[in-house]
Tab-separated table of C-alpha atoms in Angstrom:
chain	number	residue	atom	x	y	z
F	1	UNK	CA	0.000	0.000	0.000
F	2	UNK	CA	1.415	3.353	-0.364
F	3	UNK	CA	-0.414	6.997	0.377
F	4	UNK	CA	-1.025	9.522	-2.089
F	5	UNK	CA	-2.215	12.907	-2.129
F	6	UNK	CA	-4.672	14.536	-1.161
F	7	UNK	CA	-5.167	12.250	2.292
F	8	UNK	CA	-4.899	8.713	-0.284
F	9	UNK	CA	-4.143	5.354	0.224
F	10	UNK	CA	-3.703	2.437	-2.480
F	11	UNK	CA	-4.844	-0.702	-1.932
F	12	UNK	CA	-3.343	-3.981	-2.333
F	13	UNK	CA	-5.170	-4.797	-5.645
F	14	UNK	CA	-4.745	-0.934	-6.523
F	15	UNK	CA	-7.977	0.972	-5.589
F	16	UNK	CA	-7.219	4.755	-4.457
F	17	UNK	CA	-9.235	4.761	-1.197
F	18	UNK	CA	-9.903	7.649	1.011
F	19	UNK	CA	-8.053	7.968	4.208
F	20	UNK	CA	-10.931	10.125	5.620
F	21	UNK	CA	-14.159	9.570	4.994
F	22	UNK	CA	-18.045	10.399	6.668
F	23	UNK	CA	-19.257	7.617	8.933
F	24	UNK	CA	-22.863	7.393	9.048
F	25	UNK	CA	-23.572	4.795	11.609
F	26	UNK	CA	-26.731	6.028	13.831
F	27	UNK	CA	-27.744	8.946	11.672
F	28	UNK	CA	-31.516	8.801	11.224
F	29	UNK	CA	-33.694	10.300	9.075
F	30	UNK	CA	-33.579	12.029	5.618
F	31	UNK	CA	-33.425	15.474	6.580
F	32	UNK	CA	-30.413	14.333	9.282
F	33	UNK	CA	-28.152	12.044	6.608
F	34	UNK	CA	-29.213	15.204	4.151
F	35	UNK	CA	-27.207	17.638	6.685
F	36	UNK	CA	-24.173	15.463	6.349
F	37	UNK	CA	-23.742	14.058	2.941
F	38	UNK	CA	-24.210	18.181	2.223
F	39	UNK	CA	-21.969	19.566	4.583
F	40	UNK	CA	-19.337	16.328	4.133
F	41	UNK	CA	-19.350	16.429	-0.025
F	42	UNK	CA	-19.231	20.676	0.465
F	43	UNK	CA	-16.081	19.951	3.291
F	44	UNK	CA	-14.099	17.776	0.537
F	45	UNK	CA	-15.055	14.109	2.258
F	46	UNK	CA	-14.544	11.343	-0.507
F	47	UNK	CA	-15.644	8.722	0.887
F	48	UNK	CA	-18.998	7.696	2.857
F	49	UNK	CA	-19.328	4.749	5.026
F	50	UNK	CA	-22.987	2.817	5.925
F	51	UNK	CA	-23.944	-0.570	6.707
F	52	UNK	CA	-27.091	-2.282	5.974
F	53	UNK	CA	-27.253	-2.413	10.045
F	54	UNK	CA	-27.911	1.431	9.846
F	55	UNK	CA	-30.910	1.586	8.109
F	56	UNK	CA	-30.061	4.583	5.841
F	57	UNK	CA	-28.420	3.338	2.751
F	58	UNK	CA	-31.545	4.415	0.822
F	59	UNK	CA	-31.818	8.078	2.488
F	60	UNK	CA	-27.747	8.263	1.355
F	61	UNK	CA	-28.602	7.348	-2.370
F	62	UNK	CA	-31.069	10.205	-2.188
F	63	UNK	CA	-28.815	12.547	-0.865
F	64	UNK	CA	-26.179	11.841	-3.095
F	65	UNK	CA	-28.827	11.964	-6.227
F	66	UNK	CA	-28.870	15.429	-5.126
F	67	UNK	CA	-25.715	16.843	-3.595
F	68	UNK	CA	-23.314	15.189	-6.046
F	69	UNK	CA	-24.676	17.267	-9.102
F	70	UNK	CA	-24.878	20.809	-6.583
F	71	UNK	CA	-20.494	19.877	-6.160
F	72	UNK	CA	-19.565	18.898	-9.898
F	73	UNK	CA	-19.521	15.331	-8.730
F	74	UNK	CA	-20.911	11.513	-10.052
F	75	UNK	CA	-21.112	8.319	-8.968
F	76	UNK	CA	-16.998	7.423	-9.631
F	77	UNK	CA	-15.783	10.722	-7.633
F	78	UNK	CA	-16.953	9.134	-4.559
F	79	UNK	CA	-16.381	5.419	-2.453
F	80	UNK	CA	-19.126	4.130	-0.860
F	81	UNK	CA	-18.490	1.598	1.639
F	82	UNK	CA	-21.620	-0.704	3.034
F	83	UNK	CA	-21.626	-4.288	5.068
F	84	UNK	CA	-23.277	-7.252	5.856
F	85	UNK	CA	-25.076	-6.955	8.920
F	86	UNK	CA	-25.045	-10.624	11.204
F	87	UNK	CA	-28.552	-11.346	10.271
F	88	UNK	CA	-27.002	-11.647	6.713
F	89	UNK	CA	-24.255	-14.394	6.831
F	90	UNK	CA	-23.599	-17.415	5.085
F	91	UNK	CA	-23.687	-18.117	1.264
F	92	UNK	CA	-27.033	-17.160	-0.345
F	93	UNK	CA	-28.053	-15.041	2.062
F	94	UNK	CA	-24.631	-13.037	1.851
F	95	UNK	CA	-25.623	-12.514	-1.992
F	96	UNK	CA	-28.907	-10.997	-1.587
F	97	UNK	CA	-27.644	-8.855	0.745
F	98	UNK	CA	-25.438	-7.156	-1.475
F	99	UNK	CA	-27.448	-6.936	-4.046
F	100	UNK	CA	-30.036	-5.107	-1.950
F	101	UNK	CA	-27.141	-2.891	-0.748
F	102	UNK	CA	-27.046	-1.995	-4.155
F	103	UNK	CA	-30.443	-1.179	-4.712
F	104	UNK	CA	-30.961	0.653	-1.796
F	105	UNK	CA	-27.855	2.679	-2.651
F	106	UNK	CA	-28.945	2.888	-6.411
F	107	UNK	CA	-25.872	1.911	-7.143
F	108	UNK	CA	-24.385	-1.076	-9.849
F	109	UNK	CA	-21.077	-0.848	-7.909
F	110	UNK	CA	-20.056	-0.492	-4.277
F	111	UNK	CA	-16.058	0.405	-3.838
F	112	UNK	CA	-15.942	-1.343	-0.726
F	113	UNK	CA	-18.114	-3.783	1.494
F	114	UNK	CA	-17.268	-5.545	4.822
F	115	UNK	CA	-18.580	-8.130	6.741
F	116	UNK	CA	-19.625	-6.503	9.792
F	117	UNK	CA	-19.090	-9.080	12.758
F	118	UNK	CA	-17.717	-12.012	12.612
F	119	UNK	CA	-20.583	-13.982	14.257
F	120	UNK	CA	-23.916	-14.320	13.349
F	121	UNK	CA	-27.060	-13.225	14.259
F	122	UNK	CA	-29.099	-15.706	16.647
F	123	UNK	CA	-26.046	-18.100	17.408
F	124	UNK	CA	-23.862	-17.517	20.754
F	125	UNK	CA	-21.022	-15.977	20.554
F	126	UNK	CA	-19.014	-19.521	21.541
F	127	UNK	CA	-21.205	-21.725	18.860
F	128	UNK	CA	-18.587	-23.267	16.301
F	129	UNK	CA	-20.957	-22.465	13.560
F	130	UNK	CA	-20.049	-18.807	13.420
F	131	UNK	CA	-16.830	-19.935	11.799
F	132	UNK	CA	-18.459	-21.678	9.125
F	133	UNK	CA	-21.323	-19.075	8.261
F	134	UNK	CA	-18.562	-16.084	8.158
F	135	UNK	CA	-16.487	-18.710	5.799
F	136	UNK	CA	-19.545	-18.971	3.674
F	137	UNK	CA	-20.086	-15.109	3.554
F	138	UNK	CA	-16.260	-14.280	2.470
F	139	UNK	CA	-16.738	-17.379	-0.276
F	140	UNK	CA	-19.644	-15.360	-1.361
F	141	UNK	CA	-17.627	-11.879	-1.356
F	142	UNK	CA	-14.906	-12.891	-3.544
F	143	UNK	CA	-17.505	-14.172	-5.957
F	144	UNK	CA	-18.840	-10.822	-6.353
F	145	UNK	CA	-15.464	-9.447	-6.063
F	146	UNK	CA	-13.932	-11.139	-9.118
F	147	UNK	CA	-17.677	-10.466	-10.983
F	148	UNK	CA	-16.553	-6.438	-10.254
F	149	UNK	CA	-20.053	-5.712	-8.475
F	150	UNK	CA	-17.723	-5.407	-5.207
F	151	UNK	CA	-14.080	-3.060	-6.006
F	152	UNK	CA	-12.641	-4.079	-2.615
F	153	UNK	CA	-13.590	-6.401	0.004
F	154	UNK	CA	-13.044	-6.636	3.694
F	155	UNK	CA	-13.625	-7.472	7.922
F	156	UNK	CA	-14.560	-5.438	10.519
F	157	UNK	CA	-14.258	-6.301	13.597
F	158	UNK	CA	-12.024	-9.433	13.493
F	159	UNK	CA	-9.314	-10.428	15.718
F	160	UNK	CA	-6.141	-11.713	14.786
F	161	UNK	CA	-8.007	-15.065	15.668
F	162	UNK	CA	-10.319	-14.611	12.850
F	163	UNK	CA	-7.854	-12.815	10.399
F	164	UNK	CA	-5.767	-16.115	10.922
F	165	UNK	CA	-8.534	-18.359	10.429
F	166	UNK	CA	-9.130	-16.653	6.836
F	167	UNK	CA	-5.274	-17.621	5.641
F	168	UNK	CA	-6.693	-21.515	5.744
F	169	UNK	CA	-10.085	-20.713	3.482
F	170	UNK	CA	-9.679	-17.142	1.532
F	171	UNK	CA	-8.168	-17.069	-2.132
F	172	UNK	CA	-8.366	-13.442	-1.475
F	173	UNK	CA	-7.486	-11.803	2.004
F	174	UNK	CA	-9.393	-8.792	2.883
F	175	UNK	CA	-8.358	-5.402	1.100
F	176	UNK	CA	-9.257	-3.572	4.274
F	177	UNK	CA	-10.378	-4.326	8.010
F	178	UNK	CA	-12.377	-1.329	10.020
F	179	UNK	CA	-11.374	-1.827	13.581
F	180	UNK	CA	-11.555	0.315	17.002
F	181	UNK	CA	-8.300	1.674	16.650
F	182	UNK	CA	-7.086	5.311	18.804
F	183	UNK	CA	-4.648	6.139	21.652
F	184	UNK	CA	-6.649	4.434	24.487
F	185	UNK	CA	-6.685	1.498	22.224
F	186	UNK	CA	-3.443	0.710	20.836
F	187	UNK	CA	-3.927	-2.718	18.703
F	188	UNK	CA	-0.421	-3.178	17.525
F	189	UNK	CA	-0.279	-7.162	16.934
F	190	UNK	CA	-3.356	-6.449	14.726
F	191	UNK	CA	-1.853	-3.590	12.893
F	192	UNK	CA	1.565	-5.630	12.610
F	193	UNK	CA	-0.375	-8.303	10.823
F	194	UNK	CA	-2.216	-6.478	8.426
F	195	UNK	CA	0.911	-4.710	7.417
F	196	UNK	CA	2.435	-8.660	6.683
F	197	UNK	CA	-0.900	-9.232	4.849
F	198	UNK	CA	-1.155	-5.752	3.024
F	199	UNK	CA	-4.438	-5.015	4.288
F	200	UNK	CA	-5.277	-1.589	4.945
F	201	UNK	CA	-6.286	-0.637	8.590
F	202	UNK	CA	-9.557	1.737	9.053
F	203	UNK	CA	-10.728	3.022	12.705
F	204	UNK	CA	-13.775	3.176	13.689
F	205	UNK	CA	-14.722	5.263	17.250
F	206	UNK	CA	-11.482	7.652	16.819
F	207	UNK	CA	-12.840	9.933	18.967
F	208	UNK	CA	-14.534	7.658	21.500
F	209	UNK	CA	-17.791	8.728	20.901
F	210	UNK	CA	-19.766	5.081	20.944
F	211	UNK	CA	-19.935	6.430	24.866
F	212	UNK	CA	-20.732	9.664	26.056
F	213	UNK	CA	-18.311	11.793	27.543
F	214	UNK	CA	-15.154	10.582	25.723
F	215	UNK	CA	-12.560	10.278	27.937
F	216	UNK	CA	-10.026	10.460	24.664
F	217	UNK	CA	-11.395	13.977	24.173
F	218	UNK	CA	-10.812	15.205	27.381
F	219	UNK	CA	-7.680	13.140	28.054
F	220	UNK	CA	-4.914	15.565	29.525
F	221	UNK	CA	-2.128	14.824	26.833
F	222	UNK	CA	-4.590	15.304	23.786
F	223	UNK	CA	-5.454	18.551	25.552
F	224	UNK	CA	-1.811	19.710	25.786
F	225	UNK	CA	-1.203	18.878	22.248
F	226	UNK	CA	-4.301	20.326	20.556
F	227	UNK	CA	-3.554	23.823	22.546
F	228	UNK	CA	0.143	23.437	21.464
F	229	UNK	CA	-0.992	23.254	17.492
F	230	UNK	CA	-3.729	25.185	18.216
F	231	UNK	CA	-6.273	22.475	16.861
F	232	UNK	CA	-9.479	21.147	18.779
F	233	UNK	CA	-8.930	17.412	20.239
F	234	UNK	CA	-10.891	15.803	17.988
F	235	UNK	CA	-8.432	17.025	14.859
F	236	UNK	CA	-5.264	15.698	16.968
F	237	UNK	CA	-7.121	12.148	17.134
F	238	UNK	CA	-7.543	11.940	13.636
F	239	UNK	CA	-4.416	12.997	12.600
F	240	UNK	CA	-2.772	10.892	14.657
F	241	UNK	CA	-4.382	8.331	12.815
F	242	UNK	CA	-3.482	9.466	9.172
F	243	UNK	CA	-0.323	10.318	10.138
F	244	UNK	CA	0.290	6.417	10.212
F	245	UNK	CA	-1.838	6.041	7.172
F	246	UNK	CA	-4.743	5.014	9.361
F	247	UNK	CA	-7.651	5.255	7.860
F	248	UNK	CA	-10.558	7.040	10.021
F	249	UNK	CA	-14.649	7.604	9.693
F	250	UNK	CA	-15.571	10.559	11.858
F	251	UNK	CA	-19.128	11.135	12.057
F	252	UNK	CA	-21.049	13.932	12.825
F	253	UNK	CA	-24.086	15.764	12.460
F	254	UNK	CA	-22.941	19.696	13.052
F	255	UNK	CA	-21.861	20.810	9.699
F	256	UNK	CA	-18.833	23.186	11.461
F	257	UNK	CA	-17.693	19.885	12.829
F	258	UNK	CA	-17.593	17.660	9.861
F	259	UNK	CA	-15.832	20.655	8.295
F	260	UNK	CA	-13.368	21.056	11.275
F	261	UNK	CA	-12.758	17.321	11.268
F	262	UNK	CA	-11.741	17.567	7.472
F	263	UNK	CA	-9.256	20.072	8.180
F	264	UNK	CA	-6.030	18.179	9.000
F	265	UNK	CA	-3.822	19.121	6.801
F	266	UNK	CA	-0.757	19.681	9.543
F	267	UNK	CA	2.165	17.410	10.659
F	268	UNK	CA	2.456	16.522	14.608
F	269	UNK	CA	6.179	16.241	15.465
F	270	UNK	CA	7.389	12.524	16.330
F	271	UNK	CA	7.621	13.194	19.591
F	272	UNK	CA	3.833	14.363	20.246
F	273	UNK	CA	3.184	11.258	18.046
F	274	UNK	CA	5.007	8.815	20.825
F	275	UNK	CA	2.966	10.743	23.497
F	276	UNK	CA	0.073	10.036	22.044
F	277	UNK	CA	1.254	6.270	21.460
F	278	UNK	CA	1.988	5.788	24.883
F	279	UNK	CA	-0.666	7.076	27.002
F	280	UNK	CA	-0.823	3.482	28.962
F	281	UNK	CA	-4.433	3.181	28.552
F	282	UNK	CA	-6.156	0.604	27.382
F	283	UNK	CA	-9.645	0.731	27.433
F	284	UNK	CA	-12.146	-0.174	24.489
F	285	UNK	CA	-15.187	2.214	24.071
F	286	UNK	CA	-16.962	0.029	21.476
F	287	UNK	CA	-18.282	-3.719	21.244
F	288	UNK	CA	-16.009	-6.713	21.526
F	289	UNK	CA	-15.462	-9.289	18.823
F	290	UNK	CA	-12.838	-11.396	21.132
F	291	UNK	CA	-15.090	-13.818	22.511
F	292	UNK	CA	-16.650	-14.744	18.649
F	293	UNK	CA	-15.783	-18.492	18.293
């Protein structure tokens, strides 16, 4: 993989991806996923992540139907990321799912789509068979893959358990895996392995926000460091994500702060980096996958 400019990154099989894009996970409502795709596409955002778990792939295809046109933009300006909620695995019902993805998103193409959890709806988390149903779903991904209605594949959510798992079954590993990834959640085994594997690491919760009162945006250190380059938190968290060529999915709904969150084109010395690095937290603000037979 190697970055390019402006905020780039090239995937193993040699899609330009985003490093920054608009997550969309629990915005509700046309008039609310209007306010960001307007304010995100307006900002410079690229890139636009959903799920079929979020219930407003439809409400983004509108919003795009009108906002790319007001910006000078189509369909291949943009990557649209979706994923297969748990309900969803195995083989045929892995399929449909996309397919409806792509409907819903009005769309004959998506640029990326991930399997969202590596177990599956209605089993335990310990049951054997979520192995087997996730094995199915991938089988089911590269078909659609190497048929071009899918640009990229890949995880979210999976542990080194499950990336290692994939080496004995996939004929293609995943292009990308979206993880909980930021200084109070360091994952570095994970990120060492997708760097053996070239697959492109994506955070998800940069900011903490899947809980309220982030404790990352009110830790001390980011504090001190956002005053020192005169940035808010939030902007110090992201960029010292891309800085590693990281990719991140901040979401909001205030149009100043999708703007603000945009805005990161500064470089954090090494040493504010390492600070940063080594906060000696480790806390996850976000769900779990480790106990996902």
């Amino acid at each position: 993989m190697a970055l390019k400019e402006p905020f780039l990154v090239k995937l193993r099989n040699g899609i330009s991806m985003p490093l920054i894009g608009v997550g969309m996970y629990r915005v509700k409502g046309q008039e609310c996923v209007s306010t960001v795709i307007e304010a995100a596409l307006e900002a410079g955002y690229r890139s636009i992540d959903t799920a079929t778990g979020y219930r407003n792939e439809d409400l983004v295809a509108k919003s795009l139907s009108l906002f790319l046109p007001r910006n000078g933009l189509n369909r291949e300006d943009i990557f649209i990321t979706s994923k297969l909620a748990p309900k969803d695995q195995g083989q045929e019902k892995s399929v449909k799912a996309v397919y409806l993805s792509l409907q819903k998103l009005s769309t004959v193409y998506l640029d990326l789509y991930l399997i969202h959890w590596p177990g599956t709806q209605g089993l335990s988390p310990e049951d054997s068979r979520n192995l087997e149903f996730r094995r199915q779903s991938w089988k089911a991904l590269e078909e659609l893959y190497e048929e071009k209605k899918l640009r990229s594949i890949g995880v979210s959510n999976y542990t080194i358990k499950h990336l290692t798992e994939m080496l004995t079954y996939a004929k293609t590993m995943p292009h990308v895996l979206q993880v909980e990834y930021h200084p109070h959640y360091i994952q570095e085994d994970l990120r060492s392995f997708c760097k053996e594997h070239g697959i492109h690491l994506q955070a998800y919760s940069s900011l903490g926000t899947t809980v309220c009162n982030s404790p990352l945006l009110s830790d001390p250190v980011v504090l001190e460091i956002s005053e020192k380059y005169n940035k808010t938190p939030a902007q110090i968290l992201l960029k010292w994500a891309i800085q590693q060529e990281i990719g991140v999915l901040p979401k909001s709904q205030n149009p100043d702060h999708i703007k603000e969150n945009m805005m990161l084109d500064f470089i954090m010395e090494d040493k504010d980096m390492k600070s940063l690095s080594s906060l000696g937290i480790r806390t996850k603000y976000a769900w779990d996958p480790s106990q996902v037979a």
